[in-house]
Coordinates of C-alpha atoms in Angstrom, one line a residue:
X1 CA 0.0 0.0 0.0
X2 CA 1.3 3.6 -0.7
X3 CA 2.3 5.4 2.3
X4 CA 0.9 8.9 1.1
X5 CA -2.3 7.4 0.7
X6 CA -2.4 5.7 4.3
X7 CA -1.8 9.1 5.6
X8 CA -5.3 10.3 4.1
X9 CA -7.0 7.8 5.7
X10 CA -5.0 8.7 8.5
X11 CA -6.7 12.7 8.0
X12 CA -9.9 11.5 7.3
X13 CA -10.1 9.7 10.9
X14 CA -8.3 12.4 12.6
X15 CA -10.3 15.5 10.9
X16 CA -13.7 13.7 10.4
X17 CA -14.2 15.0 6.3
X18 CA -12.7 14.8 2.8
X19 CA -12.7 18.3 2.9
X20 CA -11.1 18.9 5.8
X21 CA -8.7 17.0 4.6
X22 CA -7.9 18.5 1.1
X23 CA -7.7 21.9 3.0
X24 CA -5.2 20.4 5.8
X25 CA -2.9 18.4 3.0
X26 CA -3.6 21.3 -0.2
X27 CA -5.8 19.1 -2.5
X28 CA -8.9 19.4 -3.9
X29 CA -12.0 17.0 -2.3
X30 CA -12.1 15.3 -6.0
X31 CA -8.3 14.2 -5.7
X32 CA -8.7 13.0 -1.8
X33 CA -11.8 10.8 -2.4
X34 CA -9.8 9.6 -5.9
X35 CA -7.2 8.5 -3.3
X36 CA -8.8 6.8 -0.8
X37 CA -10.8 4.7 -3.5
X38 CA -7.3 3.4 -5.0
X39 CA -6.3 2.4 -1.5
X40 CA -9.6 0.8 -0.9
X41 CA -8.8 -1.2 -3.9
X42 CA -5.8 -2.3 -3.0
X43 CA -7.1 -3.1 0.8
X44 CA -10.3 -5.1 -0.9
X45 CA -12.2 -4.1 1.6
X46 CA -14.8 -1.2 1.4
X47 CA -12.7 1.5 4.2
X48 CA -15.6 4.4 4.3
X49 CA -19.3 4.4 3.6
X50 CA -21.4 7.0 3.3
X51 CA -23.5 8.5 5.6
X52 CA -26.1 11.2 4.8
X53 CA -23.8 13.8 2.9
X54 CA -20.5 12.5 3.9
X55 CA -18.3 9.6 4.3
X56 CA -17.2 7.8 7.4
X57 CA -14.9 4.9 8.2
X58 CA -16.1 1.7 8.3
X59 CA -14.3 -0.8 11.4
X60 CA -11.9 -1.8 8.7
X61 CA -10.9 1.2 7.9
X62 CA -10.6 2.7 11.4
X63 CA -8.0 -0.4 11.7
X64 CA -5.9 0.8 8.5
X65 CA -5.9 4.0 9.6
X66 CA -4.3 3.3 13.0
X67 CA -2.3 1.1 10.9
X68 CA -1.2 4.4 9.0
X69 CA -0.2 6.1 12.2
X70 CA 2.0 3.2 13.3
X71 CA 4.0 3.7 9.7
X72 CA 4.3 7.7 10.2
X73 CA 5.7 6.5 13.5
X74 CA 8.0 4.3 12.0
X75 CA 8.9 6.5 9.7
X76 CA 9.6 9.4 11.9
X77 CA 11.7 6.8 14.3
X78 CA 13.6 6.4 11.7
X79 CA 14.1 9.2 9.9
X80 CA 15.0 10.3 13.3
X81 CA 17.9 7.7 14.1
X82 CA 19.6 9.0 10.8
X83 CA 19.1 13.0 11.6
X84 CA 20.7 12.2 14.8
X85 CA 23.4 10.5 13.0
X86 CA 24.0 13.0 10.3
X87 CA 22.9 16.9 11.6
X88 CA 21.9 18.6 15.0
X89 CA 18.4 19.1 15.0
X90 CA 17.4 21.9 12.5
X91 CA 14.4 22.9 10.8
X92 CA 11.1 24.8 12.0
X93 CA 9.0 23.8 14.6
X94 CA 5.2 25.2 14.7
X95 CA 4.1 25.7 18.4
X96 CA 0.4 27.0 19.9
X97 CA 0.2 28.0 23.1
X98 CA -3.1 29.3 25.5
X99 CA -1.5 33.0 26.2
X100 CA -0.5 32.8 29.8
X101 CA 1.5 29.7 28.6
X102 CA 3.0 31.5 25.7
X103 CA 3.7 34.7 28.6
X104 CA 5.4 32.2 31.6
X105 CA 7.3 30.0 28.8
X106 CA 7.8 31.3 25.8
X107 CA 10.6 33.9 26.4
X108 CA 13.1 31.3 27.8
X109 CA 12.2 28.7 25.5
X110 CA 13.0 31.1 22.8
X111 CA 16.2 32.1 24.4
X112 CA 17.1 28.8 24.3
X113 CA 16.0 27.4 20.9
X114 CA 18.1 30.5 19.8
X115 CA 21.5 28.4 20.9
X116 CA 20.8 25.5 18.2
X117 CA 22.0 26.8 14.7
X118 CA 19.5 26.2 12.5
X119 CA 16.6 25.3 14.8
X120 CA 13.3 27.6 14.8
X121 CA 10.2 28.0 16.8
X122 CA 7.1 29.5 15.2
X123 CA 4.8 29.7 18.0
X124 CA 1.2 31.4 18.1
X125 CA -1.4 32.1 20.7
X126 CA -4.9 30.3 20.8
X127 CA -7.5 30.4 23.4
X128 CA -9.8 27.4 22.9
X129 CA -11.8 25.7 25.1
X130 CA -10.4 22.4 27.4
X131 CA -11.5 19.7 24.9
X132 CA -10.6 21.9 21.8
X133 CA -6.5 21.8 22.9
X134 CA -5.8 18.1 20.9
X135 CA -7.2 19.7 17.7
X136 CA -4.6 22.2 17.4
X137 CA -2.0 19.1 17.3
X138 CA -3.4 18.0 13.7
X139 CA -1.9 21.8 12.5
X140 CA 1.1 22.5 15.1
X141 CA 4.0 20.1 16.3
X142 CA 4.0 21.1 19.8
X143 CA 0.7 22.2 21.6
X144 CA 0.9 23.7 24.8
X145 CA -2.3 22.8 26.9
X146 CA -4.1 23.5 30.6
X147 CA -6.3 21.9 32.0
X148 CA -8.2 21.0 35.0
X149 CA -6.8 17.7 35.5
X150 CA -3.4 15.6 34.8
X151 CA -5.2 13.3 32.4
X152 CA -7.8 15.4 30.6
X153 CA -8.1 13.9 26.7
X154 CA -7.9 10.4 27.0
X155 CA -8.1 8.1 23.8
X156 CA -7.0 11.2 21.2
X157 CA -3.9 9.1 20.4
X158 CA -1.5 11.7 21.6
X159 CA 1.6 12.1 23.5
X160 CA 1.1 14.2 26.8
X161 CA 4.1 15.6 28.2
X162 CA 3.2 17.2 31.6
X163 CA 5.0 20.5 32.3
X164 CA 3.9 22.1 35.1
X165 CA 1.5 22.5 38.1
X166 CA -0.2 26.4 38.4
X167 CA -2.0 27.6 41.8
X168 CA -5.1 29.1 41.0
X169 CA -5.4 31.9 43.7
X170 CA -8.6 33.9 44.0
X171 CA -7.6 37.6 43.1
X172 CA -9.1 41.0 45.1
X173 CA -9.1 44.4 44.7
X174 CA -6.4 45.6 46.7
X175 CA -8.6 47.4 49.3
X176 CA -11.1 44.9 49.9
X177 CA -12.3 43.8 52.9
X178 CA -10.3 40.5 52.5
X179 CA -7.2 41.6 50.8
X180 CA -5.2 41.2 54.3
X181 CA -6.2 37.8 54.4
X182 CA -3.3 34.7 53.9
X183 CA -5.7 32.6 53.3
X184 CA -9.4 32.2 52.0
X185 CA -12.2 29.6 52.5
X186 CA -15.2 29.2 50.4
X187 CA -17.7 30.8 52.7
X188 CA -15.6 33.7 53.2
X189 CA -17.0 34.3 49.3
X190 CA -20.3 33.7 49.3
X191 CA -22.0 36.8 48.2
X192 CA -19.7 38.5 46.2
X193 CA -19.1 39.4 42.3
X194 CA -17.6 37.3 39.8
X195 CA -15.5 37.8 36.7
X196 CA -15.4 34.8 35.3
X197 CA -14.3 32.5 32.1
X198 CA -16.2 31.2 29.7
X199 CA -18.0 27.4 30.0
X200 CA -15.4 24.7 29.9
X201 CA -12.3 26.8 30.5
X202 CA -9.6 25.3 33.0
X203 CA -10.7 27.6 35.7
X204 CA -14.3 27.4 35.8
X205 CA -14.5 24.0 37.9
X206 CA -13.1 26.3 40.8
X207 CA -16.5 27.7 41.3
X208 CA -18.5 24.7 40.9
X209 CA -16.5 23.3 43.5
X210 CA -16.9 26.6 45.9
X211 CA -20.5 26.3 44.9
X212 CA -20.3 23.0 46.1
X213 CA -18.5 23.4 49.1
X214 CA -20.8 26.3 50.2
X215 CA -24.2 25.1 48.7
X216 CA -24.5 28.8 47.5
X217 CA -24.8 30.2 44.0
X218 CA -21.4 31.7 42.6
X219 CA -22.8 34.9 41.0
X220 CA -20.9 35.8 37.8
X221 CA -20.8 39.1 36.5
X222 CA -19.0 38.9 33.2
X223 CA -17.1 35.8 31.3
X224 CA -13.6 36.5 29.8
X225 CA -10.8 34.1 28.0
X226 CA -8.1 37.5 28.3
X227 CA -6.8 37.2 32.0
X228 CA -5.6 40.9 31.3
X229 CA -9.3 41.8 30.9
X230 CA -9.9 40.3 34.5
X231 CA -7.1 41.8 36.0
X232 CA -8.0 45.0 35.1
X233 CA -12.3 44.7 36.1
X234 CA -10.5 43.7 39.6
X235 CA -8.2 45.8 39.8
X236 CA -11.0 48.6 39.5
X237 CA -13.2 46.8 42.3
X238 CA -15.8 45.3 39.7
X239 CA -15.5 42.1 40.7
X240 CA -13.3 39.3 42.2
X241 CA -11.8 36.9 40.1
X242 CA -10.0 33.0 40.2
X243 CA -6.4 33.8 38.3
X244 CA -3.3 32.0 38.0
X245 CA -0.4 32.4 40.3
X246 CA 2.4 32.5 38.1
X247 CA 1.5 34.9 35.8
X248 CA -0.7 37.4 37.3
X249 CA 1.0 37.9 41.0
X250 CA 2.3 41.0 40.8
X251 CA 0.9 41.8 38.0
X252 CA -1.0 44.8 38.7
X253 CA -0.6 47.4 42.3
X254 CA -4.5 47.5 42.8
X255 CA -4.5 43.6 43.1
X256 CA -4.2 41.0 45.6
X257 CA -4.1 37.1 45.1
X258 CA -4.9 35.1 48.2
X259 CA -4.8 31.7 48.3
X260 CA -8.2 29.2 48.4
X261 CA -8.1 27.1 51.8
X262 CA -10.3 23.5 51.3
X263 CA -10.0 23.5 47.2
X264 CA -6.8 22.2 45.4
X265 CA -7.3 25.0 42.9
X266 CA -4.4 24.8 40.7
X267 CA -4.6 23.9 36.7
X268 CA -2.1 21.3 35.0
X269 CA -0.1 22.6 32.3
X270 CA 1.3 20.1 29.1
X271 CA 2.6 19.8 26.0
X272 CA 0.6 17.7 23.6
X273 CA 2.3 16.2 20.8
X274 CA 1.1 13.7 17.8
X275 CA 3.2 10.6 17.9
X276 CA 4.8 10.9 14.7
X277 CA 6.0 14.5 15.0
X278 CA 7.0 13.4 18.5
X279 CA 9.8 11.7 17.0
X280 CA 11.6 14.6 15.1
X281 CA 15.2 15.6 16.3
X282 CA 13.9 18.6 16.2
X283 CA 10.3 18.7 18.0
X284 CA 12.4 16.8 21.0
X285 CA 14.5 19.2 21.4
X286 CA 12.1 21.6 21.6
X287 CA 10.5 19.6 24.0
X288 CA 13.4 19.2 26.5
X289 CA 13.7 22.9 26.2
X290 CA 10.2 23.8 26.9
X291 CA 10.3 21.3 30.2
X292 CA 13.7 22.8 31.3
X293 CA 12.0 26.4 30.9
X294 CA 8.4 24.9 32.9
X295 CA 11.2 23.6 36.1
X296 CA 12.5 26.8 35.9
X297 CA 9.4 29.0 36.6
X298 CA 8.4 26.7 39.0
X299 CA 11.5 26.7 40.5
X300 CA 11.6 30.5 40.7
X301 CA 7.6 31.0 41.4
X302 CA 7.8 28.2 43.8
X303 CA 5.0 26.0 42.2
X304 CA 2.7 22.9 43.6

């Protein structure tokens, strides 16, 4: 079987349409589908059937195609063994990152990417929601993800590399009634305003848990992905806010963050990876570099 073909079945299981995958790999829909028909001829056995006005794989073909991805493993393995052999790891390496990730890691890593001739990081900043993070790793090699647990995406078939583990402290305007406080519990919150983050974002289990904990409604004012928004609505005594540690102590002199008593409130912080780019010279060093850089701010911010 042709390898190039494998890997558009390989698309089609991973992004769910012919035409998602003759956007993804620069083809037109006609030439994909032309494809996949030659390598169902040479399977002989029918690999997609159609269902209302698209095609899905049939069991067969959801075997080939993890098939595929055991070649482009292979493959990468081994073109991997001989870059080691021949040439430092060179090339570019496409990152996304949420933005808080991209503001505590991404000047280090950069600074040290920069020290391997050769080797460059094109990295961008997305804001999607917790189960949206593996579908950036179809379009970048190295994803940089949060999340409200260590093992968030099970069975997407990718390599998790964990990085770091972020307090989540509950932020104050500097002269409220609490801001003198070392610690906070729940109930010391009940009654206040929110600014919150939109459904399904890392931090929003923090106050269905303090909802929980005090059996009282958490009463948000306004929903916001930019942390910078939030800071500032605090800051100006609009509202009080869950924010993470590392990035937004200090970040502002009309702010407090106090830590939550009774909740673990922290977020886990990874690098997702599909398993074929995970093998590059390359996309590993990147890798090592980006976990050296996530010690470091721990190290220095004095983590969990």
């Amino acid at each position: 079987m042709d390898v190039k073909r494998l890997e558009l079945l390989r698309e089609l299981a991973e992004r769910g349409s012919v035409a998602a995958v003759a956007r993804a790999t620069h083809r037109t829909p006609s030439a994909v589908s032309q494809q996949l028909k030659v390598l169902e001829r040479e399977a002989g056995v029918a690999l997609t059937e159609r269902v209302g006005r698209g095609i899905v794989l049939t069991g067969s073909g959801r075997v080939l195609a993890q098939t595929a991805t055991d070649v482009a493993v292979a493959l990468e393995r081994a073109q991997a063994v001989w870059d080691d052999f021949v040439a430092t790891p060179q090339g570019e390496v496409t990152l996304a990152t949420f933005p808080t990730g991209g503001q505590m890691l991404l000047p280090g890593l950069l600074r040290t990417v920069a020290e391997t001739p050769g080797l460059v990081v094109v990295a961008s900043d997305h804001d999607p929601s917790i189960r949206e993070f593996p579908e950036l790793a179809a379009d970048h090699d190295v994803v940089i993800a949060h999340s409200s647990d260590d093992k968030p995406w099970p069975g997407r078939g990718l390599v998790t590399v964990p990085l770091l583990t972020e307090p989540l402290d509950i932020a104050l305007p500097a002269d409220h009634r609490l801001a003198g406080r070392a610690s906070l519990a729940p109930g010391d919150l009940e009654g206040e305003n929110w600014i919150g983050v939109p459904h399904d974002f890392p931090f929003e289990w923090v106050y269905r848990e303090i909802e929980r904990v005090t059996g009282s409604p958490v009463r948000v004012a306004q929903r916001f992905s930019d942390t910078k928004v939030t800071e500032s609505l605090v800051g100006a005594g609009l509202g009080i806010a869950v924010l993470p540690r590392f990035t937004a102590r200090d970040a502002r002199d009309d702010m407090v963050l106090i830590p939550l008593e009774s909740i673990r409130a922290v977020r886990w912080v990874s690098a997702l990876l599909r398993r074929d780019r995970a093998e590059r010279p390359s996309v590993r060093r990147v890798v090592d570099a980006l976990r050296a850089e996530a010690s470091r701010v721990a190290a220095v911010h004095g983590g969990v």
